[in-house]
């Protein structure tokens, strides 16, 4: 009976929350402020079918980048579920990297919202958990997970009353204490995240913090904070963090992180107020040195932003540019640096509709700089959105985001992690998802909602990107790991080619040469070097992907040509390989048995007899300035890697001065075909003073070239190049005459309209010149019809509008001349 009453009470509370508690309160509970991001019901939830056994990869994938080689493990779901999982932050235990706490907004239709908890205690090998706290507790989501210094798991979230509260677990998320609502929190709380002080040197070691936006009450539209000093048993009264808001703005999308000495850093977006299109206008930042009680810095304009907040960025999904924060706690040279990421558009350093942007402070938040994180082509119109950041234990900065760069239609996304090993100056992009999905709103939830955050953490030599996608049919929480550890370099040897080898190169040649060596470390990167006569000074430096270099004969030939080596000449020198711990800036080790001697020789292409093919001798080519039809000139090939030029002379090749023009063949001169537009030949003729209607009579042949040598084609063909006369249209007060050169036709549409102030009556008379695709737009149709009715017998017909076309023609198939009647 008690269980029945409890269930009845829970259903009743849920009903009143969704529908309103009385007829006297007509406000919509979840729409107090249109810019709020709560996961409100909207329409009918439909259970979509999903593939529960979907697997996209089964083996690790190596990704070669400019700052190292990364192993990416197959993607998997942390807690396959029948309901949707979205908005997915993740954290790691401060001292035990094998323990991680992931979360999600969960929804199964109706009012069954909750906060999912998914835990691993063995470094991500296995996961357990539930889509609800306590396997049945409900909330309105917005999870803010944290693990304090004692290993106690805490979770902040929006309570079923619309306020802000938290719960804790002392047994790795199996059971959770009842919700504690933060003292002073209104019923319009939104967009919370949490963090804990896990810095042993901090006087507030173990204190945990939650920040969020109040959309009503004393601190309306501002960021507030509550903290616990006893592992979540009780929480402080909420107090403001952000300064009062400027007119037309509100503060939203906050995050909190603790520095190496217990400094509490809070960031937020200072947003223009425009509902779900409330652009993030600037970065807000606050700093406390006394455990979040007071703020020595609190400003709304720490750095410029232009966020992507939109009710429908693409595919009808809502998105945001809310900032996420982390601090370097590695103890390395950048210890204490603050990193904030967001998604921004248009304004530098953003280049288009949505880029991942990093804001960085190296002086505790006093000054800031910003850079573009994603390394795809700037301004390409691809979407990088929902960024999150994690500084790993080695000081590497890892930024995760959704990305559409590999989808030509720009409507499907993958997940990337960009990693920097120099404090955010340079980046390498790592594709971490092994499948694409098409972002779309989750049915039954707020308009456009697919989640507002993704997450990333690190530990035990790995980074853990964590996101949600609906590739199975419904949104689920997915995770993968990237091995980011760097291992000591081991002695290694050069393998192939052997000492004294000779490599011959030819332009445009695809023959491959392979240089191989042993692996120095699984995460090592390498430089292949060549010098003449010894490796110092270096003449060539190449960056291979892995412990081998594959280069084509043509690529090497280009390099040698750039060094000034003539065709037929050689460079005799030595090659060697250097390994680096994970990139070119870290410690290095040279191959134990290097360098090795090698000869690099630019071969001289062999010229052999070749023949002309087309156009045949005595051909006439009629050109026109507006004709874009391609003209192909062909011949057989001479020796390999020979370059060609098409030569035209008039009247013949008896004198060098008779050569009028020469044109390099396709593919940089290496093809035995030249393709030019008809209009280009017309321009060439104009360049030698041939007038329209006139001709140039001459000859053509092709020359092949090898270094300073050349060879003419076996044949020389006669050719006539004649410039055509373009159709002309002349007008007088009462006539329009279209002139085509003899034996020419036009397929261009010709229409006649009257833009004057007085009506004109047009009479069609037959002519002996064909006019294709003729149409007339005449507004005074009735007047023309009247004229037609009064025409004497045998007089030419009068046509108007679309009735006059080439397909209908005149009585005997000729075209028409138009005159004013």
mmCIF file of N, CA and C in Angstrom, residues 727-785:
data_model
loop_
_atom_site.group_PDB
_atom_site.id
_atom_site.type_symbol
_atom_site.label_atom_id
_atom_site.label_comp_id
_atom_site.label_asym_id
_atom_site.label_seq_id
_atom_site.Cartn_x
_atom_site.Cartn_y
_atom_site.Cartn_z
ATOM 1 N N UNK A 727 26.778 37.334 -84.135
ATOM 2 C CA UNK A 727 25.493 37.920 -84.536
ATOM 3 C C UNK A 727 25.353 39.331 -83.982
ATOM 4 N N UNK A 728 24.698 40.181 -84.759
ATOM 5 C CA UNK A 728 24.472 41.553 -84.292
ATOM 6 C C UNK A 728 22.994 41.879 -84.355
ATOM 7 N N UNK A 729 22.597 42.760 -83.496
ATOM 8 C CA UNK A 729 21.218 43.245 -83.469
ATOM 9 C C UNK A 729 21.268 44.766 -83.571
ATOM 10 N N UNK A 730 20.605 45.297 -84.568
ATOM 11 C CA UNK A 730 20.548 46.745 -84.713
ATOM 12 C C UNK A 730 19.100 47.194 -84.568
ATOM 13 N N UNK A 731 18.927 48.336 -83.987
ATOM 14 C CA UNK A 731 17.579 48.865 -83.767
ATOM 15 C C UNK A 731 17.479 50.295 -84.263
ATOM 16 N N UNK A 732 16.308 50.619 -84.755
ATOM 17 C CA UNK A 732 15.958 52.013 -85.039
ATOM 18 C C UNK A 732 14.643 52.276 -84.336
ATOM 19 N N UNK A 733 14.087 53.431 -84.594
ATOM 20 C CA UNK A 733 12.843 53.782 -83.922
ATOM 21 C C UNK A 733 11.747 52.773 -84.223
ATOM 22 N N UNK A 734 11.749 52.225 -85.483
ATOM 23 C CA UNK A 734 10.632 51.372 -85.855
ATOM 24 C C UNK A 734 11.028 49.997 -86.373
ATOM 25 N N UNK A 735 12.261 49.550 -86.060
ATOM 26 C CA UNK A 735 12.615 48.213 -86.535
ATOM 27 C C UNK A 735 13.722 47.604 -85.685
ATOM 28 N N UNK A 736 13.757 46.277 -85.718
ATOM 29 C CA UNK A 736 14.843 45.495 -85.121
ATOM 30 C C UNK A 736 15.309 44.519 -86.183
ATOM 31 N N UNK A 737 16.607 44.520 -86.473
ATOM 32 C CA UNK A 737 17.157 43.642 -87.497
ATOM 33 C C UNK A 737 18.224 42.770 -86.861
ATOM 34 N N UNK A 738 18.103 41.483 -87.053
ATOM 35 C CA UNK A 738 19.099 40.531 -86.549
ATOM 36 C C UNK A 738 19.915 40.037 -87.730
ATOM 37 N N UNK A 739 21.227 40.244 -87.690
ATOM 38 C CA UNK A 739 22.119 39.828 -88.763
ATOM 39 C C UNK A 739 23.000 38.677 -88.304
ATOM 40 N N UNK A 740 22.978 37.614 -89.069
ATOM 41 C CA UNK A 740 23.895 36.510 -88.837
ATOM 42 C C UNK A 740 24.848 36.408 -90.010
ATOM 43 N N UNK A 741 26.123 36.139 -89.763
ATOM 44 C CA UNK A 741 27.050 35.944 -90.876
ATOM 45 C C UNK A 741 26.593 34.783 -91.753
ATOM 46 N N UNK A 742 26.994 34.808 -92.998
ATOM 47 C CA UNK A 742 26.607 33.769 -93.949
ATOM 48 C C UNK A 742 27.020 32.401 -93.402
ATOM 49 N N UNK A 743 26.115 31.447 -93.552
ATOM 50 C CA UNK A 743 26.341 30.063 -93.132
ATOM 51 C C UNK A 743 26.485 29.898 -91.618
ATOM 52 N N UNK A 744 26.081 30.887 -90.864
ATOM 53 C CA UNK A 744 26.112 30.751 -89.405
ATOM 54 C C UNK A 744 24.690 30.755 -88.865
ATOM 55 N N UNK A 745 24.508 30.047 -87.779
ATOM 56 C CA UNK A 745 23.233 30.077 -87.064
ATOM 57 C C UNK A 745 23.535 30.348 -85.598
ATOM 58 N N UNK A 746 22.525 30.705 -84.884
ATOM 59 C CA UNK A 746 22.695 30.884 -83.444
ATOM 60 C C UNK A 746 21.649 30.061 -82.716
ATOM 61 N N UNK A 747 22.016 29.497 -81.605
ATOM 62 C CA UNK A 747 21.068 28.742 -80.788
ATOM 63 C C UNK A 747 20.715 29.507 -79.522
ATOM 64 N N UNK A 748 21.123 30.763 -79.443
ATOM 65 C CA UNK A 748 20.814 31.568 -78.265
ATOM 66 C C UNK A 748 19.361 32.057 -78.329
ATOM 67 N N UNK A 749 18.734 32.131 -77.197
ATOM 68 C CA UNK A 749 17.376 32.657 -77.131
ATOM 69 C C UNK A 749 17.372 34.136 -77.495
ATOM 70 N N UNK A 750 16.368 34.528 -78.268
ATOM 71 C CA UNK A 750 16.227 35.928 -78.655
ATOM 72 C C UNK A 750 14.807 36.366 -78.310
ATOM 73 N N UNK A 751 14.662 37.307 -77.397
ATOM 74 C CA UNK A 751 13.336 37.762 -77.014
ATOM 75 C C UNK A 751 13.249 39.259 -77.200
ATOM 76 N N UNK A 752 12.051 39.708 -77.538
ATOM 77 C CA UNK A 752 11.818 41.123 -77.750
ATOM 78 C C UNK A 752 10.741 41.577 -76.779
ATOM 79 N N UNK A 753 11.008 42.604 -76.031
ATOM 80 C CA UNK A 753 10.023 43.169 -75.127
ATOM 81 C C UNK A 753 9.956 44.667 -75.310
ATOM 82 N N UNK A 754 8.936 45.284 -74.792
ATOM 83 C CA UNK A 754 8.760 46.729 -74.923
ATOM 84 C C UNK A 754 8.783 47.356 -73.549
ATOM 85 N N UNK A 755 9.846 48.103 -73.247
ATOM 86 C CA UNK A 755 9.939 48.789 -71.960
ATOM 87 C C UNK A 755 9.666 50.281 -72.103
ATOM 88 N N UNK A 756 9.230 50.711 -73.308
ATOM 89 C CA UNK A 756 8.955 52.128 -73.526
ATOM 90 C C UNK A 756 7.585 52.544 -73.003
ATOM 91 N N UNK A 757 7.253 53.808 -73.229
ATOM 92 C CA UNK A 757 5.991 54.337 -72.720
ATOM 93 C C UNK A 757 4.835 54.188 -73.708
ATOM 94 N N UNK A 758 5.134 53.849 -74.960
ATOM 95 C CA UNK A 758 4.101 53.767 -75.989
ATOM 96 C C UNK A 758 4.051 52.363 -76.560
ATOM 97 N N UNK A 759 2.835 51.878 -76.843
ATOM 98 C CA UNK A 759 2.735 50.530 -77.429
ATOM 99 C C UNK A 759 3.259 50.517 -78.856
ATOM 100 N N UNK A 760 3.852 49.397 -79.242
ATOM 101 C CA UNK A 760 4.365 49.209 -80.599
ATOM 102 C C UNK A 760 3.654 48.026 -81.221
ATOM 103 N N UNK A 761 3.380 48.129 -82.527
ATOM 104 C CA UNK A 761 2.746 47.030 -83.250
ATOM 105 C C UNK A 761 3.792 46.390 -84.158
ATOM 106 N N UNK A 762 4.026 45.081 -83.960
ATOM 107 C CA UNK A 762 5.086 44.406 -84.702
ATOM 108 C C UNK A 762 4.488 43.559 -85.810
ATOM 109 N N UNK A 763 5.089 43.655 -87.002
ATOM 110 C CA UNK A 763 4.691 42.833 -88.137
ATOM 111 C C UNK A 763 5.832 41.881 -88.458
ATOM 112 N N UNK A 764 5.511 40.605 -88.676
ATOM 113 C CA UNK A 764 6.516 39.599 -88.993
ATOM 114 C C UNK A 764 6.561 39.419 -90.498
ATOM 115 N N UNK A 765 7.751 39.585 -91.086
ATOM 116 C CA UNK A 765 7.912 39.305 -92.519
ATOM 117 C C UNK A 765 8.976 38.256 -92.701
ATOM 118 N N UNK A 766 8.819 37.469 -93.743
ATOM 119 C CA UNK A 766 9.762 36.383 -93.984
ATOM 120 C C UNK A 766 11.080 36.933 -94.508
ATOM 121 N N UNK A 767 12.142 36.207 -94.172
ATOM 122 C CA UNK A 767 13.459 36.548 -94.708
ATOM 123 C C UNK A 767 14.151 35.266 -95.118
ATOM 124 N N UNK A 768 15.312 35.395 -95.682
ATOM 125 C CA UNK A 768 16.037 34.202 -96.142
ATOM 126 C C UNK A 768 17.085 33.748 -95.130
ATOM 127 N N UNK A 769 17.090 34.329 -93.944
ATOM 128 C CA UNK A 769 18.084 33.973 -92.926
ATOM 129 C C UNK A 769 17.367 33.327 -91.747
ATOM 130 N N UNK A 770 17.824 32.179 -91.325
ATOM 131 C CA UNK A 770 17.174 31.447 -90.234
ATOM 132 C C UNK A 770 17.534 32.058 -88.892
ATOM 133 N N UNK A 771 16.515 32.203 -88.057
ATOM 134 C CA UNK A 771 16.733 32.704 -86.695
ATOM 135 C C UNK A 771 16.234 31.644 -85.721
ATOM 136 N N UNK A 772 17.129 31.059 -84.933
ATOM 137 C CA UNK A 772 16.731 30.005 -84.006
ATOM 138 C C UNK A 772 16.161 30.583 -82.711
ATOM 139 N N UNK A 773 15.245 29.833 -82.094
ATOM 140 C CA UNK A 773 14.740 30.129 -80.755
ATOM 141 C C UNK A 773 14.279 31.564 -80.604
ATOM 142 N N UNK A 774 13.456 32.040 -81.529
ATOM 143 C CA UNK A 774 12.966 33.415 -81.484
ATOM 144 C C UNK A 774 11.671 33.461 -80.691
ATOM 145 N N UNK A 775 11.588 34.360 -79.738
ATOM 146 C CA UNK A 775 10.348 34.563 -79.009
ATOM 147 C C UNK A 775 10.140 36.044 -78.783
ATOM 148 N N UNK A 776 8.880 36.462 -78.729
ATOM 149 C CA UNK A 776 8.549 37.874 -78.574
ATOM 150 C C UNK A 776 7.596 38.029 -77.405
ATOM 151 N N UNK A 777 7.917 38.927 -76.480
ATOM 152 C CA UNK A 777 7.018 39.253 -75.393
ATOM 153 C C UNK A 777 6.317 40.566 -75.741
ATOM 154 N N UNK A 778 5.053 40.545 -76.035
ATOM 155 C CA UNK A 778 4.332 41.748 -76.469
ATOM 156 C C UNK A 778 3.151 41.957 -75.563
ATOM 157 N N UNK A 779 3.090 43.123 -74.950
ATOM 158 C CA UNK A 779 1.993 43.378 -74.025
ATOM 159 C C UNK A 779 0.709 43.743 -74.736
ATOM 160 N N UNK A 780 0.795 44.333 -75.947
ATOM 161 C CA UNK A 780 -0.401 44.798 -76.646
ATOM 162 C C UNK A 780 -0.895 43.702 -77.596
ATOM 163 N N UNK A 781 -1.191 42.521 -77.040
ATOM 164 C CA UNK A 781 -1.545 41.374 -77.883
ATOM 165 C C UNK A 781 -2.835 41.599 -78.649
ATOM 166 N N UNK A 782 -3.798 42.232 -78.006
ATOM 167 C CA UNK A 782 -5.092 42.429 -78.668
ATOM 168 C C UNK A 782 -4.945 43.269 -79.934
ATOM 169 N N UNK A 783 -4.056 44.276 -79.854
ATOM 170 C CA UNK A 783 -3.890 45.158 -81.009
ATOM 171 C C UNK A 783 -3.264 44.403 -82.183
ATOM 172 N N UNK A 784 -2.338 43.515 -81.869
ATOM 173 C CA UNK A 784 -1.712 42.718 -82.916
ATOM 174 C C UNK A 784 -2.733 41.793 -83.559
ATOM 175 N N UNK A 785 -3.562 41.176 -82.726
ATOM 176 C CA UNK A 785 -4.583 40.286 -83.274
ATOM 177 C C UNK A 785 -5.515 41.033 -84.225
#
